[in-house]
mmCIF file of C-alpha atoms and ligand atoms in Angstrom:
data_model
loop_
_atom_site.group_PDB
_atom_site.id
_atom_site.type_symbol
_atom_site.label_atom_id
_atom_site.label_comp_id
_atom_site.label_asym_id
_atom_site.label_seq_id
_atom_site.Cartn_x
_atom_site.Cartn_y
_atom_site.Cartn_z
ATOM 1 C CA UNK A 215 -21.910 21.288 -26.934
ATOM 2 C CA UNK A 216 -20.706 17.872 -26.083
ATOM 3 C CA UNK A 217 -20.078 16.840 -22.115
ATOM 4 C CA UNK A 218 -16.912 16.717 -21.544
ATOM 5 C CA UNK A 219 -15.581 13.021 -21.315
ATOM 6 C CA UNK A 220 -14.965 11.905 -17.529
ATOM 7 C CA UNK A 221 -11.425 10.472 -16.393
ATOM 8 C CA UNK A 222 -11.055 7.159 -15.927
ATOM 9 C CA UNK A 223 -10.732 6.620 -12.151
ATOM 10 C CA UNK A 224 -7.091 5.638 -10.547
ATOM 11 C CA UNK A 225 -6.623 4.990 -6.364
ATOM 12 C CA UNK A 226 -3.735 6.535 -4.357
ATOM 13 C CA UNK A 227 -2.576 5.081 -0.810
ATOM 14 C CA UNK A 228 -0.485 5.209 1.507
ATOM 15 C CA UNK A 229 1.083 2.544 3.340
ATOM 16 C CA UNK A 230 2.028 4.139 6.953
ATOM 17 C CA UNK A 231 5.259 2.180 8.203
ATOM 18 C CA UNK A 232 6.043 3.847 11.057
ATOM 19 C CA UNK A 233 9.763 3.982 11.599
ATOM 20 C CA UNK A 234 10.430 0.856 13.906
ATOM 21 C CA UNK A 235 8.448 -1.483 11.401
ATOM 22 C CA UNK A 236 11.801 -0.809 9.080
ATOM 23 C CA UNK A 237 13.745 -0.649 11.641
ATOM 24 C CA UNK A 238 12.267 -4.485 12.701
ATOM 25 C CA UNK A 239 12.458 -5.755 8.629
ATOM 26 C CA UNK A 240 16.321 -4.901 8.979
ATOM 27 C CA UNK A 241 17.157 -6.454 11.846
ATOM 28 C CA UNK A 242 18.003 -3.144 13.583
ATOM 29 C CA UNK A 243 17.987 -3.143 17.525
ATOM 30 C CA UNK A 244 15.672 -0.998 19.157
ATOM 31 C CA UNK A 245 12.695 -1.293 17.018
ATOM 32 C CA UNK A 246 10.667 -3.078 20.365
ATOM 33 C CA UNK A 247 10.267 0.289 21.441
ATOM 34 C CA UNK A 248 8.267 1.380 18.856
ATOM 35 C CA UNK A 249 10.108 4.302 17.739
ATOM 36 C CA UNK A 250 7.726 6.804 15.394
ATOM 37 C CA UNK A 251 7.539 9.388 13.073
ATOM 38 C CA UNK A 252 3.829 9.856 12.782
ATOM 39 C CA UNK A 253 4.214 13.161 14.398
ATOM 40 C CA UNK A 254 5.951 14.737 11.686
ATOM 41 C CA UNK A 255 5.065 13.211 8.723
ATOM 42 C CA UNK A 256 1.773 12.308 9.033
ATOM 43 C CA UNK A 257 0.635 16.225 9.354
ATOM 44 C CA UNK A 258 3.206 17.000 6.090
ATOM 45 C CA UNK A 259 1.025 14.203 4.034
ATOM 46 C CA UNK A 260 -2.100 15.389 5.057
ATOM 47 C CA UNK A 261 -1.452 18.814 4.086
ATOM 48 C CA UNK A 262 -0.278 17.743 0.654
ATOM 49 C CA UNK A 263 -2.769 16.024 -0.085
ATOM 50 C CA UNK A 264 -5.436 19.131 1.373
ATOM 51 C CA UNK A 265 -3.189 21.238 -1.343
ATOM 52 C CA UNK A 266 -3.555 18.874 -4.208
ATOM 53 C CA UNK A 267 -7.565 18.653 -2.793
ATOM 54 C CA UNK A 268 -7.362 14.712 -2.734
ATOM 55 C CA UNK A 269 -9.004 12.089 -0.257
ATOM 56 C CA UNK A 270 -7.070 8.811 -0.492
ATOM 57 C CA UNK A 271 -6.233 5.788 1.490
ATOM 58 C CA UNK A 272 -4.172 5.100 4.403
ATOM 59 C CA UNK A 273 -3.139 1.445 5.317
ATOM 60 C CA UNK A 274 -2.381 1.811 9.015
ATOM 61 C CA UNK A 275 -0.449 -0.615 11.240
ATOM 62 C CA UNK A 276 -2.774 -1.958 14.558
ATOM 63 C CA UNK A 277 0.294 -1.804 16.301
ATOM 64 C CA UNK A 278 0.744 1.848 15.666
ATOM 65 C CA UNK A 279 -2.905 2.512 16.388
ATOM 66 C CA UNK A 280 -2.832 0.586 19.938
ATOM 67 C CA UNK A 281 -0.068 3.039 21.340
ATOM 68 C CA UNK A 282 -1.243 5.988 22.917
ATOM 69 C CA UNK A 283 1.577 8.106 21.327
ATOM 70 C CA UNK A 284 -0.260 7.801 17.517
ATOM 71 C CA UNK A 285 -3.267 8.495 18.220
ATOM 72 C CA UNK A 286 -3.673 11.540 17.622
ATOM 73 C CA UNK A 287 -1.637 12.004 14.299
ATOM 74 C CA UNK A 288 -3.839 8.629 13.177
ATOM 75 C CA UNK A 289 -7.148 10.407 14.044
ATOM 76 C CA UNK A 290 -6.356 13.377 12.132
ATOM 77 C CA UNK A 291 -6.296 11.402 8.680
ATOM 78 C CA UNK A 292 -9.794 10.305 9.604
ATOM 79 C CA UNK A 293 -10.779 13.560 10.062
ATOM 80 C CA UNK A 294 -9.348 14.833 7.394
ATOM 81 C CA UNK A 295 -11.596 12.942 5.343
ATOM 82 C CA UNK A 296 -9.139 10.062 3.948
ATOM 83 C CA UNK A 297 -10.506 6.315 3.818
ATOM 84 C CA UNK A 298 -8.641 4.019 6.555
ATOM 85 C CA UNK A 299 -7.560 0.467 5.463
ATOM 86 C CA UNK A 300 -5.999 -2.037 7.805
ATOM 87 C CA UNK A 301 -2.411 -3.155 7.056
ATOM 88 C CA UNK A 302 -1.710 -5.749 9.703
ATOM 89 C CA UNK A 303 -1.333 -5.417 13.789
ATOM 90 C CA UNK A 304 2.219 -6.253 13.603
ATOM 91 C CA UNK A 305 3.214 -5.153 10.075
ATOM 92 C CA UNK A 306 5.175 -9.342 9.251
ATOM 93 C CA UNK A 307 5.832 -9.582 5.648
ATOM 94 C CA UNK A 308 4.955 -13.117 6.101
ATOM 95 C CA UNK A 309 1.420 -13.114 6.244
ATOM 96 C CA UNK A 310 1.260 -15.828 3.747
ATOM 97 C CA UNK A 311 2.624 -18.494 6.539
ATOM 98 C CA UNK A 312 -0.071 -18.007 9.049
ATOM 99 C CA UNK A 313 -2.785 -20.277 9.589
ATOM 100 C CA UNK A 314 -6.116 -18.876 9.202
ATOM 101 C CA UNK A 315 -6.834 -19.412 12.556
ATOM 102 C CA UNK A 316 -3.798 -17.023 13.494
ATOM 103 C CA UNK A 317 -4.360 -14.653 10.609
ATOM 104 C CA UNK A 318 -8.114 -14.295 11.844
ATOM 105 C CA UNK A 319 -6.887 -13.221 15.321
ATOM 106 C CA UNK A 320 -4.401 -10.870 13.669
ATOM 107 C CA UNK A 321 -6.656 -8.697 11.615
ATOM 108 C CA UNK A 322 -9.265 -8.685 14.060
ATOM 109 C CA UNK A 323 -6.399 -7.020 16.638
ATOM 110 C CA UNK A 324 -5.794 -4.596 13.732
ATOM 111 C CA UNK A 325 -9.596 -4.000 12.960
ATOM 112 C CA UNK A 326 -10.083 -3.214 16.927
ATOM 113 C CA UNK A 327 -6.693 -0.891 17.539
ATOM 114 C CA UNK A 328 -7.321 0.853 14.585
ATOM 115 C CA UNK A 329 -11.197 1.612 15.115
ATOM 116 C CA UNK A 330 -10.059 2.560 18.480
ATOM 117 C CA UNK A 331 -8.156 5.713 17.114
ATOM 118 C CA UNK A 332 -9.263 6.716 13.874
ATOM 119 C CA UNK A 333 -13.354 5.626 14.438
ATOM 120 C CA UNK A 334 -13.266 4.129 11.098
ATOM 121 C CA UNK A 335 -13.494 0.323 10.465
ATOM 122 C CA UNK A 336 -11.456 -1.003 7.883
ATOM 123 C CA UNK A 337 -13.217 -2.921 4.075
ATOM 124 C CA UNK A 338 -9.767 -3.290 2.294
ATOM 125 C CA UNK A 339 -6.733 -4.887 3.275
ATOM 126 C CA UNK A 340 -3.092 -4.558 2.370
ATOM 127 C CA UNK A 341 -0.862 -6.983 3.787
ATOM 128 C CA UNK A 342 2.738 -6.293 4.672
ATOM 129 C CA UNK A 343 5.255 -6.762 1.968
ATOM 130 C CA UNK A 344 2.499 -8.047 -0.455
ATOM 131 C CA UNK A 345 1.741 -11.135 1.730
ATOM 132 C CA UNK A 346 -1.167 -12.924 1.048
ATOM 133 C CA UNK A 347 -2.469 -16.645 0.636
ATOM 134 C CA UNK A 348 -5.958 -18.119 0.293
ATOM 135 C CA UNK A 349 -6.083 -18.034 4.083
ATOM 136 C CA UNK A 350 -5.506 -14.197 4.070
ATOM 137 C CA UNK A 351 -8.233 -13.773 1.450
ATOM 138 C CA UNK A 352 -10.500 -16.784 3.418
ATOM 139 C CA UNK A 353 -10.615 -14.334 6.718
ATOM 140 C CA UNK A 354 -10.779 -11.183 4.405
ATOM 141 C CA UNK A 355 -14.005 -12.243 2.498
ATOM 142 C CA UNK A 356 -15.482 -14.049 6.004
ATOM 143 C CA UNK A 357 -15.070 -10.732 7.993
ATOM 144 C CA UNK A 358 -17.167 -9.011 4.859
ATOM 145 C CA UNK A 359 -13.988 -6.172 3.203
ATOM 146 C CA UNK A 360 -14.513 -5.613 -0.174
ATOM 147 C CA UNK A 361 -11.165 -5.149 -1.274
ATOM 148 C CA UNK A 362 -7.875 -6.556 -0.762
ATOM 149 C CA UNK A 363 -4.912 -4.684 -2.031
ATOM 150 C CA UNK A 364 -1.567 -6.809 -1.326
ATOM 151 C CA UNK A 365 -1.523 -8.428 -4.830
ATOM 152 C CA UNK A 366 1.910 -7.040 -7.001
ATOM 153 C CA UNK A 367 2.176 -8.304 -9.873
ATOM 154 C CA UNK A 368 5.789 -8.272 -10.784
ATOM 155 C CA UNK A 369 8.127 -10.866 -11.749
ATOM 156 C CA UNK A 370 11.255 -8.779 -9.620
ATOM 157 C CA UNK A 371 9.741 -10.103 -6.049
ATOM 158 C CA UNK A 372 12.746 -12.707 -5.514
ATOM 159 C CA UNK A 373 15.050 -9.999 -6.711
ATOM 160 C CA UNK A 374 14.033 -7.653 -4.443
ATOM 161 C CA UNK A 375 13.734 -10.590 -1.420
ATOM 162 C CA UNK A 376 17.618 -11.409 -2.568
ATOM 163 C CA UNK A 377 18.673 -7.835 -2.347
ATOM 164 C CA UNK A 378 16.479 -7.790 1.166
ATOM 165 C CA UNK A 379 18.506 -10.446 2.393
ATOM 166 C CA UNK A 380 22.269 -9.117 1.699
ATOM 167 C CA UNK A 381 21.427 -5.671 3.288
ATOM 168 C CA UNK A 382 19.528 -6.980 6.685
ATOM 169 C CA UNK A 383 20.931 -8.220 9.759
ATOM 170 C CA UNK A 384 19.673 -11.332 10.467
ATOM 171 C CA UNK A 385 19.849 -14.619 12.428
ATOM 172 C CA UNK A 386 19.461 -17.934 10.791
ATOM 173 C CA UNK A 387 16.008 -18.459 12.159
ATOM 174 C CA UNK A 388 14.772 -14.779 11.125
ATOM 175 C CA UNK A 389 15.853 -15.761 7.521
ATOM 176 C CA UNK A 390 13.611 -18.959 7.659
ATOM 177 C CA UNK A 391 10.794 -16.661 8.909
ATOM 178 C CA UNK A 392 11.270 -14.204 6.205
ATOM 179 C CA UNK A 393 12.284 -16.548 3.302
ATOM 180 C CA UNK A 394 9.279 -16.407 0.732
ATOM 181 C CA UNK A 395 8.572 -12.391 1.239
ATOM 182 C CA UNK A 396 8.048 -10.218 -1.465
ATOM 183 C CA UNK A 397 6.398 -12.716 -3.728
ATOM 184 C CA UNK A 398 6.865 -15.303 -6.195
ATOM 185 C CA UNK A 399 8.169 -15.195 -9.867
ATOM 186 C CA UNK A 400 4.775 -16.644 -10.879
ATOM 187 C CA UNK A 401 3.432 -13.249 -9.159
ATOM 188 C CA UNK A 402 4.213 -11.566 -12.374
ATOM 189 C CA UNK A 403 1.628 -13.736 -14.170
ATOM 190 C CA UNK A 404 -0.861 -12.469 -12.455
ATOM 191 C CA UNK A 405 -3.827 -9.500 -13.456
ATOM 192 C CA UNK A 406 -2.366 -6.034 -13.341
ATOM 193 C CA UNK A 407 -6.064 -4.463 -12.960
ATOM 194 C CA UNK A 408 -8.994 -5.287 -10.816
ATOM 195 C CA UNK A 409 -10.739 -8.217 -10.431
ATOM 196 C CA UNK A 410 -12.426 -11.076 -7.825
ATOM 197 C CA UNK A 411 -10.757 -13.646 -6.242
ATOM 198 C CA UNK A 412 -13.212 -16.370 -7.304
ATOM 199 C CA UNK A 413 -13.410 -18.616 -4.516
ATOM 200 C CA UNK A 414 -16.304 -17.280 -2.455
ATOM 201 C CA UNK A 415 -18.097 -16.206 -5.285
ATOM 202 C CA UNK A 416 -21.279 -18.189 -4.320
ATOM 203 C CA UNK A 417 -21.157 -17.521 -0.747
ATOM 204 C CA UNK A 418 -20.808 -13.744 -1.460
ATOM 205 C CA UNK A 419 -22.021 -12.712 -4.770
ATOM 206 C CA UNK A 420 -18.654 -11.412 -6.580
ATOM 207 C CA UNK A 421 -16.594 -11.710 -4.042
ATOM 208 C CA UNK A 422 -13.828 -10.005 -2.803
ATOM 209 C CA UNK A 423 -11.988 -7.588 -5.187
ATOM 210 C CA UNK A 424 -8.311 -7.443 -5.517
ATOM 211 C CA UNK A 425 -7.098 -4.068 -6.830
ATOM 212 C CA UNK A 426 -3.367 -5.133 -7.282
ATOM 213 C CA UNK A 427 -0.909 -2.615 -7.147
ATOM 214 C CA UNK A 428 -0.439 -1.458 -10.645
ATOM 215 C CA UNK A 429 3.148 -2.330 -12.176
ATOM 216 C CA UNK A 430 4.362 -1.523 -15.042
ATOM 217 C CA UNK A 431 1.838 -3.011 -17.998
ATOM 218 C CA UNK A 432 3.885 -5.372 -20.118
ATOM 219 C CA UNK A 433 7.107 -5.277 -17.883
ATOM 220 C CA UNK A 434 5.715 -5.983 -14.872
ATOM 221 C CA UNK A 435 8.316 -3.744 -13.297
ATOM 222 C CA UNK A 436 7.031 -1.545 -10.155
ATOM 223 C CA UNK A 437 6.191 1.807 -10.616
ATOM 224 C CA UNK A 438 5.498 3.012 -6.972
ATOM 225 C CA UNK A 439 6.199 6.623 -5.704
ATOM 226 C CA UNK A 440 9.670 4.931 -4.219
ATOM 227 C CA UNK A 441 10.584 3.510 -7.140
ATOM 228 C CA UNK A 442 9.945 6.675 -9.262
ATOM 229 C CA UNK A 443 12.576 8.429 -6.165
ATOM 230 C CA UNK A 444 15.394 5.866 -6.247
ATOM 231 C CA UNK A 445 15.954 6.782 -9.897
ATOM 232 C CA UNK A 446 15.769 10.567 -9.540
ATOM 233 C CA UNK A 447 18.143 10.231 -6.746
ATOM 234 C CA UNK A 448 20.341 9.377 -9.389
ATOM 235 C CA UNK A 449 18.512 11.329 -12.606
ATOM 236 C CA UNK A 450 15.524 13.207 -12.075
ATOM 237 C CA UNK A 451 15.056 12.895 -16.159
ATOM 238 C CA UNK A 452 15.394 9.428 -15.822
ATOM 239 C CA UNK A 453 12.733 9.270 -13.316
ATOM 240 C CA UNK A 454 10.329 11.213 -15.110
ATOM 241 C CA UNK A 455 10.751 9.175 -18.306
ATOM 242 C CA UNK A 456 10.288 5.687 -16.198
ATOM 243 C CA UNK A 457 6.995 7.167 -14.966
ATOM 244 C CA UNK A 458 6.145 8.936 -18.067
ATOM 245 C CA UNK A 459 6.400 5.476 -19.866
ATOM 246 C CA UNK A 460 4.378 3.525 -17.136
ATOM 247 C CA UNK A 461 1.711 6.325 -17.398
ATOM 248 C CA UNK A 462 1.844 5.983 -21.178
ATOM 249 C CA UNK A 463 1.747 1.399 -21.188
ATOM 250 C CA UNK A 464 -1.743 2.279 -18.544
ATOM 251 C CA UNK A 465 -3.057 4.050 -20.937
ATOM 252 C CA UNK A 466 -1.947 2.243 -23.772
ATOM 253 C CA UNK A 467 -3.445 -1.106 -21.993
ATOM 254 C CA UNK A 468 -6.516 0.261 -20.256
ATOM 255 C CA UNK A 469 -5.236 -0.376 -17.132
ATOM 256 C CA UNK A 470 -6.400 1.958 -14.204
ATOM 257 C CA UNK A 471 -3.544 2.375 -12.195
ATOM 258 C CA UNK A 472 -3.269 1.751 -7.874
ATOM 259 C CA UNK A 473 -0.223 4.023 -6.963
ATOM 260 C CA UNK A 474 1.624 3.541 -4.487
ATOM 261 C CA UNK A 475 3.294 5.734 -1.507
ATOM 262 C CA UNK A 476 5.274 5.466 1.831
ATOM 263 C CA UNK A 477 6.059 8.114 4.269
ATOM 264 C CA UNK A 478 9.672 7.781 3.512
ATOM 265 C CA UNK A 479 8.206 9.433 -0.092
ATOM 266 C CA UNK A 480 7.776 12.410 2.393
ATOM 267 C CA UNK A 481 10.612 12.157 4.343
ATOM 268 C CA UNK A 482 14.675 13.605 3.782
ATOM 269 C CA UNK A 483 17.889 12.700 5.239
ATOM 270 C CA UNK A 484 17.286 15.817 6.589
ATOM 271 C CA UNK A 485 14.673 14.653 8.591
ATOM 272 C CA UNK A 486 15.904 10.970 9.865
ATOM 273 C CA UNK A 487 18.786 9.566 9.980
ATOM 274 C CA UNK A 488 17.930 6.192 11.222
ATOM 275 C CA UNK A 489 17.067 5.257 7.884
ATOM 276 C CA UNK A 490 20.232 6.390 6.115
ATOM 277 C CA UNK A 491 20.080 2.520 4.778
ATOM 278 C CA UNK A 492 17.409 3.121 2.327
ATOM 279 C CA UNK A 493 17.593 3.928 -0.844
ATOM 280 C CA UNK A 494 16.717 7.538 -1.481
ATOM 281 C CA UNK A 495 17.152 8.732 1.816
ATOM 282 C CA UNK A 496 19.681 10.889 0.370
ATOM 283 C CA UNK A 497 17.158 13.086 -1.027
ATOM 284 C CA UNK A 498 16.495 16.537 1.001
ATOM 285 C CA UNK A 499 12.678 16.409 1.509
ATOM 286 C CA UNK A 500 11.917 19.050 -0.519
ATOM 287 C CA UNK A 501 13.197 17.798 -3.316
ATOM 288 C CA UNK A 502 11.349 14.394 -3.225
ATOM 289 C CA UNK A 503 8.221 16.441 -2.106
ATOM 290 C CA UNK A 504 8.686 18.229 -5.539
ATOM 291 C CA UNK A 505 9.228 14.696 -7.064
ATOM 292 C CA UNK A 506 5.823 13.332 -5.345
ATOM 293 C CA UNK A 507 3.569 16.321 -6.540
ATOM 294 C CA UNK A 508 5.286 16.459 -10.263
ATOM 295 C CA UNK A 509 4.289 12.488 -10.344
ATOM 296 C CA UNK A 510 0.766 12.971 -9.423
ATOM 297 C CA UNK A 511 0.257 16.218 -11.111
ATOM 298 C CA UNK A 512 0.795 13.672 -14.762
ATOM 299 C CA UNK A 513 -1.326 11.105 -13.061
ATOM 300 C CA UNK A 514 -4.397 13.763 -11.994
ATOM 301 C CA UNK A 515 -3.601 14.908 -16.123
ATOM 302 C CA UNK A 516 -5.279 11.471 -17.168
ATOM 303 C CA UNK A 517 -7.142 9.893 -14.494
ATOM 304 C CA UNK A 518 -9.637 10.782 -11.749
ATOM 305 C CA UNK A 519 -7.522 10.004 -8.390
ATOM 306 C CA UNK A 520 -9.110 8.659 -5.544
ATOM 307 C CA UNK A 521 -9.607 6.164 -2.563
ATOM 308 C CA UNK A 522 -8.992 2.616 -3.363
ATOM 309 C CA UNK A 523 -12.280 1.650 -1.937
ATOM 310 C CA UNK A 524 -13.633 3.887 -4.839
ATOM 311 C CA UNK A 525 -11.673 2.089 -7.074
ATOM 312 C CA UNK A 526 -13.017 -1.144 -5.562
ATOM 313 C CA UNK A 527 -16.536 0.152 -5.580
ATOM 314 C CA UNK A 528 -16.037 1.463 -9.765
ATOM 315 C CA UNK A 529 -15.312 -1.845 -10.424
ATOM 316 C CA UNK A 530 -17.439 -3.817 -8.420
ATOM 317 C CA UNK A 531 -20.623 -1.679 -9.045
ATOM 318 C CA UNK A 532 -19.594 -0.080 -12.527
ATOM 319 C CA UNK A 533 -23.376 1.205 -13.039
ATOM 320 C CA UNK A 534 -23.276 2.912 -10.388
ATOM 321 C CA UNK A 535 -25.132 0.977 -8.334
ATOM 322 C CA UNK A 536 -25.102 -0.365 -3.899
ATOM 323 C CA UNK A 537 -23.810 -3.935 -4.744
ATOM 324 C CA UNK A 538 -20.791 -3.964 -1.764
ATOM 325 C CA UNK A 539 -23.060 -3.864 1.465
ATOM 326 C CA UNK A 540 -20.922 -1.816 4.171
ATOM 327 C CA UNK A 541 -21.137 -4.908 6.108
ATOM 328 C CA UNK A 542 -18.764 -3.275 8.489
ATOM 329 C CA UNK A 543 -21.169 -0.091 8.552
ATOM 330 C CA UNK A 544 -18.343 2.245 8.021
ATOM 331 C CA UNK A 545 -17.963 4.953 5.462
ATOM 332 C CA UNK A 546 -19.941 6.146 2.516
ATOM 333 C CA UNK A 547 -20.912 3.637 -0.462
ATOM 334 C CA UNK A 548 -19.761 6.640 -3.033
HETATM 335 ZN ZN1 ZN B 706 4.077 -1.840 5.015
#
């Protein structure tokens, strides 16, 4: 009797923008107060993801992890068993203008506020609104992650940094701030599967690993949870055959895909209506729950889903064996 064959391994995460960080992007008054809806949806996550029996990743904002208020909703995805990455103290899309010096001081806020309530300290990296530069990835590699996950590779980011700028409220100088977000046409040039930023190869063996955000494989056309919920606010059938075809090019391609979610992926207009502005907030949240679990039900069909610093580590390590030291000392070396 043959073995049967293993799945090739895919990563979920999460990215957890609490509700002010949108609120902030938009221009909306009274995001300085930090407004949050950890409370509610980070227990509805976890327990979807107990149900589906799946440990994944969490990119959590410092900012959210340095108020009192979150801590306990952040320390429960610790305990839960999920891996913690760091996505920025104060969740700006634009990264990619700091200085290293200021990007240094940044992460190292993040590392501290979010050690402080989950226990875990970050090795991967997603910066806000897929910022990143070679000063991001400088400090990254320095500071010993092994992963950083803001690449996406799409050719739609000044599309989607046009439409951005039409729907948010802002001031001349908060447009100057904000004007290369989302990424560069060139983006869509880049790898759409794992691989190591080059750089600091000598100083650090193979370097960091970027596990990109998988789009679309020939199209280059994001293929997120959110994405997958904006159409089947309009056709559910639609959305299933966009995702059905993405699923389809990965395999077609060998590509190992990085999905993508947000908590407004858990969230309904029945639940918050501060964020009526974004698309799909029409949804009722049990229909986009339904959605979410239909999309990663075809996903679990063909690939093994886990965290991304698995995926990091599968392709880092493919025999199997302790190349990544835990530097940090956090965390299993699976
Ligand atoms: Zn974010």
């Amino acid at each position: 009797m043959s073995a049967p064959r293993s799945k090739p391994i895919a990563s979920l995460s999460v990215d957890l923008d609490n509700q002010w960080s949108y609120m902030k992007t938009h221009g909306d008054t009274g995001w300085e107060a930090f407004p949050s809806y950890l409370d509610i949806v980070v227990p509805r996550i976890l327990k979807f993801f107990e149900d589906l029996d799946l440990k994944i990743t969490f990119f959590i904002v410092g900012q959210d992890a340095a108020l009192r208020k979150n801590r306990e909703a952040l320390a429960s995805i610790a305990e839960a068993g999920h891996e913690i990455g760091n996505h920025s103290f104060h969740h700006n899309p634009w990264l990619h203008l700091y200085t290293e010096q200021d990007f240094e001081a940044e992460i190292e806020r993040a590392e501290e506020a979010i050690e402080g309530a989950t226990g875990q300290r970050p090795v991967g990296f997603r910066g806000p609104g897929y910022s990143l530069s070679d000063a991001t990835l400088r400090v990254l590699s320095r500071r010993g992650y092994l992963y950083d996950a803001s690449m996406l590779p799409t050719f739609i980011g000044p599309l989607a940094r046009a439409y951005y700028f039409r729907t948010a409220k802002l001031s001349g100088d908060e447009r100057q701030h904000r004007k290369a977000i989302f990424g560069k046409f060139s983006d869509g040039f880049r790898p759409n599967r794992p691989y190591h930023w080059r750089f600091d190869r000598k100083r650090h063996g193979e370097g960091l690993v970027e596990i990109p955000v998988t789009t679309m494989p020939v199209f280059k056309l994001p293929f997120h949870v959110s994405y997958v919920l904006y159409l089947a606010a309009r056709s559910e059938t639609l959305a299933k055959a966009y995702f059905r075809s993405a699923l389809l090019l990965c395999q077609l391609t060998r590509t190992h895909p990085s999905l993508l979610l947000h908590p407004l992926d858990f969230l309904g207009g029945d639940d918050l209506s501060a964020l009526a502005f974004f698309p799909a907030m029409r949804l009722r949240s049990e229909a986009k729950l339904r959605t979410v679990r239909e999309t990663l039900f075809s996903l679990s069909d063909r690939y093994l889903l886990s965290t991304v610093k698995n995926h990091a580590l599968s392709y880092a390590q493919p025999s199997g064996r302790v190349l990544a030291k835990d530097t940090l000392g956090v965390g299993r070396v699976a």
